[in-house]
mmCIF file of C-alpha atoms and ligand atoms in Angstrom:
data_model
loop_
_atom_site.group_PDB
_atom_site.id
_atom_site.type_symbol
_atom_site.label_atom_id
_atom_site.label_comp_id
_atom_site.label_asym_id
_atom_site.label_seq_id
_atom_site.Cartn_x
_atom_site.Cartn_y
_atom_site.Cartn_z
ATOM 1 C CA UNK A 1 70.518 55.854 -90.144
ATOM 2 C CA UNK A 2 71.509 58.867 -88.826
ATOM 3 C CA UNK A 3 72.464 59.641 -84.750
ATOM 4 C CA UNK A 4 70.951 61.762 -83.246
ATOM 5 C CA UNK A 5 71.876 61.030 -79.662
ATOM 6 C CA UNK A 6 74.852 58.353 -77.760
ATOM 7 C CA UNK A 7 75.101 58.110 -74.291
ATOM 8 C CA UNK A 8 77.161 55.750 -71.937
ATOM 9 C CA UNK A 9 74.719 53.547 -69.582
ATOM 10 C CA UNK A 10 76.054 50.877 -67.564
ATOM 11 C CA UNK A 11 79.370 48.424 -67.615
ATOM 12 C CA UNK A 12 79.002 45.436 -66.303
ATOM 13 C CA UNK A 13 80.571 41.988 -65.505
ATOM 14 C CA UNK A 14 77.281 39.616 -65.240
ATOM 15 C CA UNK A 15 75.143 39.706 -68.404
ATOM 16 C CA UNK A 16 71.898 39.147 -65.963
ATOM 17 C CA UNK A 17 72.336 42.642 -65.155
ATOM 18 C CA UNK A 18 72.482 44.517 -68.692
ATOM 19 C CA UNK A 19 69.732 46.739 -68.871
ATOM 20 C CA UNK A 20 66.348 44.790 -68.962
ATOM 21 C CA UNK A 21 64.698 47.369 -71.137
ATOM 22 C CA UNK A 22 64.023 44.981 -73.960
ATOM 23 C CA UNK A 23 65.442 47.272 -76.510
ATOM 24 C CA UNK A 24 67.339 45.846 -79.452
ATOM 25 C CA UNK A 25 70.955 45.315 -79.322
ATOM 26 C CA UNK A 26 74.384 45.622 -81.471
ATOM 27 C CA UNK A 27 77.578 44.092 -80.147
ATOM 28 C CA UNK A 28 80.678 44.915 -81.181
ATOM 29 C CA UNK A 29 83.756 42.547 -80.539
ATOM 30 C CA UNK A 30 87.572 41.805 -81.811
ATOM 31 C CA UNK A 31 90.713 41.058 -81.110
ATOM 32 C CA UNK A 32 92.540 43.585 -78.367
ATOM 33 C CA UNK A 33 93.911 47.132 -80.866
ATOM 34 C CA UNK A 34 91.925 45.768 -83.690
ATOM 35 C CA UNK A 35 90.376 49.175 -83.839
ATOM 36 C CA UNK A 36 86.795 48.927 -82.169
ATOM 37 C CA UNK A 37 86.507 52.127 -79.912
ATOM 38 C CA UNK A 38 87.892 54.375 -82.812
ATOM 39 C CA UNK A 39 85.227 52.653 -84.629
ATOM 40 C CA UNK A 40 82.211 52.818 -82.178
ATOM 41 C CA UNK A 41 83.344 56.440 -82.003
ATOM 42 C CA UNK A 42 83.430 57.371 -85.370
ATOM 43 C CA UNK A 43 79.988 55.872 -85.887
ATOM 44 C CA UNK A 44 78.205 57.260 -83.153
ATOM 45 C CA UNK A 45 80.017 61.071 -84.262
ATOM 46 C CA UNK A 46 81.931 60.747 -80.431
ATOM 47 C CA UNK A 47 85.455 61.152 -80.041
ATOM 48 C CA UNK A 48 85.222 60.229 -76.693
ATOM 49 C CA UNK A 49 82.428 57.566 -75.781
ATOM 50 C CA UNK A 50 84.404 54.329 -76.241
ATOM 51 C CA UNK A 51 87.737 54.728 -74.796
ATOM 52 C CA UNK A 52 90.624 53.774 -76.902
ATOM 53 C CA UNK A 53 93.725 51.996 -76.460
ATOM 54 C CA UNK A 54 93.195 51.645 -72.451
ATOM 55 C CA UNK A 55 95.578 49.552 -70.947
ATOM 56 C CA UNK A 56 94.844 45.127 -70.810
ATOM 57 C CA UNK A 57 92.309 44.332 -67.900
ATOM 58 C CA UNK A 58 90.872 47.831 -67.649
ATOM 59 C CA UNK A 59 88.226 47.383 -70.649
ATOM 60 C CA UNK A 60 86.883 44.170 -69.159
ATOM 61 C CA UNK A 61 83.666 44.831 -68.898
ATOM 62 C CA UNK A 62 80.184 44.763 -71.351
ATOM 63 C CA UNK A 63 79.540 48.384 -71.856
ATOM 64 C CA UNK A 64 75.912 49.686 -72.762
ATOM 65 C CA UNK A 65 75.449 52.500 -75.079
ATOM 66 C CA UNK A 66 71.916 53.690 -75.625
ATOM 67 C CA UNK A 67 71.604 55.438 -79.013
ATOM 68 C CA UNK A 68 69.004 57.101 -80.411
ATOM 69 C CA UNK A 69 67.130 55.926 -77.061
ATOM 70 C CA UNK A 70 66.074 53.195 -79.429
ATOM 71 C CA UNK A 71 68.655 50.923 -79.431
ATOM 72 C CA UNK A 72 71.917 49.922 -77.330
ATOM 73 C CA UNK A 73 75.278 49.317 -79.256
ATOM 74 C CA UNK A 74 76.979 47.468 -76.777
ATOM 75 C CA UNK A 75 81.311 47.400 -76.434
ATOM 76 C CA UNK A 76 82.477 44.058 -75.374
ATOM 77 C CA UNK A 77 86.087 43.326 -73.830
ATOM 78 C CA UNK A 78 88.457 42.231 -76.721
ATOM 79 C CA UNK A 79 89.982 38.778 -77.310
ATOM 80 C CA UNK A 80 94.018 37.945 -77.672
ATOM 81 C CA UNK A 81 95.386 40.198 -75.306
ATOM 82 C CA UNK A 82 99.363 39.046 -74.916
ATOM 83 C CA UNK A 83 99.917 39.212 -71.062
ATOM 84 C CA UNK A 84 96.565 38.357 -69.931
ATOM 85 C CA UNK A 85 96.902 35.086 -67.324
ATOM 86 C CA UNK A 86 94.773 32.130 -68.189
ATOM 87 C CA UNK A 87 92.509 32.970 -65.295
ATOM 88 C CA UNK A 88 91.749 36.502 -66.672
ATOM 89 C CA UNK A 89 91.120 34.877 -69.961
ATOM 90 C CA UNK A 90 88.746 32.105 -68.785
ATOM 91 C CA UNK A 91 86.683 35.008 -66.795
ATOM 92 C CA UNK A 92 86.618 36.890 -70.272
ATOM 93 C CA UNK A 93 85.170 33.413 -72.193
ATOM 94 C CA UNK A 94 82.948 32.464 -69.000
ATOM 95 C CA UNK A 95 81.398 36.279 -69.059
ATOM 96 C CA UNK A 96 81.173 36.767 -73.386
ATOM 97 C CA UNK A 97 79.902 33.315 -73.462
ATOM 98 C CA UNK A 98 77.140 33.524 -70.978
ATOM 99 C CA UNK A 99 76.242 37.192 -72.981
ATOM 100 C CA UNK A 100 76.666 35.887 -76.595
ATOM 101 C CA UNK A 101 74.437 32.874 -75.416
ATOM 102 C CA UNK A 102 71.867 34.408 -73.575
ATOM 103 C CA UNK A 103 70.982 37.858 -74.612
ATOM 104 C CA UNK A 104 67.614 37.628 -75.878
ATOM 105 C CA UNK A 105 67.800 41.082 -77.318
ATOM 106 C CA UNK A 106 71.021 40.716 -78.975
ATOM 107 C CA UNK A 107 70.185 41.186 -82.324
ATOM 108 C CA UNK A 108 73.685 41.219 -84.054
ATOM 109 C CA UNK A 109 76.918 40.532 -83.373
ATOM 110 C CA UNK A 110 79.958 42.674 -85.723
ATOM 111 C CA UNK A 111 83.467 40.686 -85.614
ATOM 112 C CA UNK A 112 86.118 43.614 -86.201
ATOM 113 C CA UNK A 113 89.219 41.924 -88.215
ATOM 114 C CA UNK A 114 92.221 44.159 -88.993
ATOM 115 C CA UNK A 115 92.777 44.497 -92.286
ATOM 116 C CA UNK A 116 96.290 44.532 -92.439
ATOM 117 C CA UNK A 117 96.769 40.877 -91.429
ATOM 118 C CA UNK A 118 96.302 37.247 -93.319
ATOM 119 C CA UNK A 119 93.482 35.359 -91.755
ATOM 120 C CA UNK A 120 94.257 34.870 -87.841
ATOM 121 C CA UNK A 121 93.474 31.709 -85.671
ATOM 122 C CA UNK A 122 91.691 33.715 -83.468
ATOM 123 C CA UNK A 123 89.734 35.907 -85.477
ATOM 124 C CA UNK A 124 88.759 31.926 -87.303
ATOM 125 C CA UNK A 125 87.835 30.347 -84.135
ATOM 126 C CA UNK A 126 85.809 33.406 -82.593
ATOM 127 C CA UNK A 127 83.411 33.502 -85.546
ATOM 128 C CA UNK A 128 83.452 29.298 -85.609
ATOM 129 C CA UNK A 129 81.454 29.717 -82.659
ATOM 130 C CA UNK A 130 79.170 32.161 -83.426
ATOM 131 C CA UNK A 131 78.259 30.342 -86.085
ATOM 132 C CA UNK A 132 78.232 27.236 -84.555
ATOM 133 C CA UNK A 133 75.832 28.662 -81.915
ATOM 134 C CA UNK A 134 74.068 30.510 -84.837
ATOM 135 C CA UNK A 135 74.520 33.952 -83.079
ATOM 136 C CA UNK A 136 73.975 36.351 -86.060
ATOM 137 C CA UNK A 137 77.254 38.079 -87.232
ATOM 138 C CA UNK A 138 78.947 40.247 -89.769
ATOM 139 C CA UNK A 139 82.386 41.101 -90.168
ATOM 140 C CA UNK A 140 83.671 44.273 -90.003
ATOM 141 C CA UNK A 141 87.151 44.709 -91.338
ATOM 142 C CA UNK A 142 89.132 47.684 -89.765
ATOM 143 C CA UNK A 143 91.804 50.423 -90.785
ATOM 144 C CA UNK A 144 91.957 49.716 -94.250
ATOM 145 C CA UNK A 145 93.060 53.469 -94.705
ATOM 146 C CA UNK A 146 96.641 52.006 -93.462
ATOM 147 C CA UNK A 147 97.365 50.217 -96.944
ATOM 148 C CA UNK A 148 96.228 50.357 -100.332
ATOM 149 C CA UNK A 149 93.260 48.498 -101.854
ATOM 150 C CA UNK A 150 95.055 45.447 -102.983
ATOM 151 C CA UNK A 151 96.666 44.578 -100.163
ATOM 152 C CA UNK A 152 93.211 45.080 -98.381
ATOM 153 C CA UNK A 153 91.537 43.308 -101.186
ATOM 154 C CA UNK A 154 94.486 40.537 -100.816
ATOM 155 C CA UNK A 155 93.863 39.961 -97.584
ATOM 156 C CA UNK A 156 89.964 39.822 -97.404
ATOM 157 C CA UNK A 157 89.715 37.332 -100.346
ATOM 158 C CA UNK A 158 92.171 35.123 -97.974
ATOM 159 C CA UNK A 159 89.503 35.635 -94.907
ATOM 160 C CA UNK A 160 86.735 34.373 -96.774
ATOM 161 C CA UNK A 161 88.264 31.643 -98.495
ATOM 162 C CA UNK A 162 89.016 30.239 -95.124
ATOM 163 C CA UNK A 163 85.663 30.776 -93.860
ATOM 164 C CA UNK A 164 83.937 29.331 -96.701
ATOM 165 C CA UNK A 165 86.261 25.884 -96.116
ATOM 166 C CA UNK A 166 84.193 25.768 -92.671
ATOM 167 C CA UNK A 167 80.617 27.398 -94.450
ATOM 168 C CA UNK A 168 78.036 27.483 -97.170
ATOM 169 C CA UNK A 169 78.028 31.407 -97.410
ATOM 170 C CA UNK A 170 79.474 34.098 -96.240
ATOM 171 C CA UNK A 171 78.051 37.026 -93.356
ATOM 172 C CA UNK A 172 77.739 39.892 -94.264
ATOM 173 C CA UNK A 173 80.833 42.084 -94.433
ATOM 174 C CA UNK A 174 82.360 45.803 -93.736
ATOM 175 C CA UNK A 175 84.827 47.073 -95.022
ATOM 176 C CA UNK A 176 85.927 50.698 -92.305
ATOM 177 C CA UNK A 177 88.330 52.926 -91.684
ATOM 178 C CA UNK A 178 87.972 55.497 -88.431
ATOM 179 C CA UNK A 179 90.227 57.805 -89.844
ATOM 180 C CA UNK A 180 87.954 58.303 -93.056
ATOM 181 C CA UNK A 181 84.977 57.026 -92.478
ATOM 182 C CA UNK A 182 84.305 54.946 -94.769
ATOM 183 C CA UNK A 183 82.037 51.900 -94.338
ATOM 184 C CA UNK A 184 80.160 54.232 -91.601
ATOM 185 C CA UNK A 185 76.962 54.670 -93.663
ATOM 186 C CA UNK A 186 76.796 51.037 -94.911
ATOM 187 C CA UNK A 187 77.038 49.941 -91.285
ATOM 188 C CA UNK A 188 74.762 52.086 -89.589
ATOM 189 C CA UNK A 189 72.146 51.575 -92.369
ATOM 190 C CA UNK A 190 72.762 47.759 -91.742
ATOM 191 C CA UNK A 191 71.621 48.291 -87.998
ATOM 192 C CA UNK A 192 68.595 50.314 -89.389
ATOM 193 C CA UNK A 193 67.463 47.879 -91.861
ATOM 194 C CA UNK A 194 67.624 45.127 -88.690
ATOM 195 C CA UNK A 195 65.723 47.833 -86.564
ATOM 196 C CA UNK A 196 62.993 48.283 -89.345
ATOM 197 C CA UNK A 197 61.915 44.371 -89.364
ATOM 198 C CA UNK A 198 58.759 43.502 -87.963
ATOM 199 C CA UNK A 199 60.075 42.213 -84.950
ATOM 200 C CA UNK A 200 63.108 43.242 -83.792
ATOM 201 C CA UNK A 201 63.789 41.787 -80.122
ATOM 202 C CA UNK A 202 63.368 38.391 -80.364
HETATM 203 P P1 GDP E 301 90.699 48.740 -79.596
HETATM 204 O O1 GDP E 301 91.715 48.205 -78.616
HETATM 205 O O2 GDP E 301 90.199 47.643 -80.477
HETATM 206 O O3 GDP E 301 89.579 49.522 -78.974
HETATM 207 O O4 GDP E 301 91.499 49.685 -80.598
HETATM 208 P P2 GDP E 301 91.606 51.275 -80.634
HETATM 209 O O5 GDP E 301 90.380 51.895 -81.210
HETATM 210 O O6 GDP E 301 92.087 51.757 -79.304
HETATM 211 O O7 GDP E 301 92.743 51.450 -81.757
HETATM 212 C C1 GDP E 301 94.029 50.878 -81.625
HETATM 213 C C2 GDP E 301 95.015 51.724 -82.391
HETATM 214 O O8 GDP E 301 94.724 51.705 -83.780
HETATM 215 C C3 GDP E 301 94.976 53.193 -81.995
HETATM 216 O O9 GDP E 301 96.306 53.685 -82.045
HETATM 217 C C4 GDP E 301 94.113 53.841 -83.067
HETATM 218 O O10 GDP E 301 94.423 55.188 -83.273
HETATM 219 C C5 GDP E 301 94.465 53.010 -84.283
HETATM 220 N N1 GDP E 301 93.323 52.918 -85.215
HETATM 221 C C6 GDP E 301 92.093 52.467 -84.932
HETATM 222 N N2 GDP E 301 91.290 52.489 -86.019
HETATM 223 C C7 GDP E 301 92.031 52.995 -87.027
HETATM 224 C C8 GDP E 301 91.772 53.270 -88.426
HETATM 225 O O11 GDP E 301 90.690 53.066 -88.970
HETATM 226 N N3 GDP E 301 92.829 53.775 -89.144
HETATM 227 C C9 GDP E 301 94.042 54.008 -88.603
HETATM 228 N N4 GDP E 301 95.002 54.499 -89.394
HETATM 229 N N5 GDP E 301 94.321 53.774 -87.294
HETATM 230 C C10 GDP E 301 93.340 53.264 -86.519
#
């Protein structure tokens, strides 16, 4: 899929007031530096839509990007920040809970894992309830530019050997970098091929 247009709609707190277009959506989630806005921009060709590395508490919020005018891809506040009080953290579950749950056109959901690390709690738990809820998901493994390919390899075997203790198969997965681009086309051909099917919002 190519893009030919990206532009920044609405941020927003309360999922009952995303837009109510009824235009199919992409959400893209993962623990806090795990490399989504450098991502989001690199796919949508944007230095500068998603903002990176903003400071805890300012990226809160679930952003709406309309692309294509077909389509949102949608940046939701990251998981695992460090100094984040248990009150800003249950407002972050109570909001991307009530989203995940109830966004009728939400039509995937891409888990970004670093792949620099072993297979984190977090990064476990976050997809356990996605599946659990069976909210569709694929995983989308970031900055593997940063090492070579067997320590990426090393470390993506590990992930799905501990998802498969907990599942039958595996989502599909994505293997990016923002710095070189790879996994871009993959990715954005995923979202086309879900775009093409008969009938896209649920
Ligand atoms: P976010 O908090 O998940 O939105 O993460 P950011 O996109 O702000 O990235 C966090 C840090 O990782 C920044 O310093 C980025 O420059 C760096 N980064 C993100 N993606 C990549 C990548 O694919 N390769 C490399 N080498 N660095 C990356």
């Amino acid at each position: 899929m190519e893009i030919k247009s990206a532009q920044f709609i609405v941020s927003n707190s309360d999922f009952t007031k995303c837009p109510d277009t009824g235009l199919p959506e992409f959400a893209f989630i993962g623990r806090s530096n795990v490399g989504k806005s450098s991502l989001i921009n690199k796919l949508v060709g944007n230095k500068s839509l998603a903002k990176t590395s903003v400071r805890p508490g300012k990226t809160q919020l679930i952003n709406h990007f309309l692309i294509n005018r077909a389509w949102y891809l949608v940046d939701l506040p990251g998981y695992g920040f460090a100094r984040v009080s248990k009150s800003e953290r249950e407002k972050w579950q109570k909001m991307i809970n009530q989203y995940l749950l109830g966004r009728k056109t939400l039509m995937n959901t891409f888990v970004l894992v670093d792949s620099r690390h072993l297979p984190l709690d977090i990064d476990l738990d976050f997809i356990a309830f996605l599946g659990t809820h069976g909210i569709p998901l694929s995983i989308v493994f970031t900055k593997v530019d940063k090492q070579n390919q067997s320590a990426t390899a090393k470390n993506i075997n590990a992930f799905k050997a501990a998802l498969l203790q907990q599942w039958e198969e595996l989502p599909p997965i994505f293997i990016t970098s923002s710095v070189s681009g790879t996994g871009r086309t993959p990715l954005l051909n995923y979202i086309g091929q879900i775009l093409q099917q008969p009938n896209p919002s649920k």
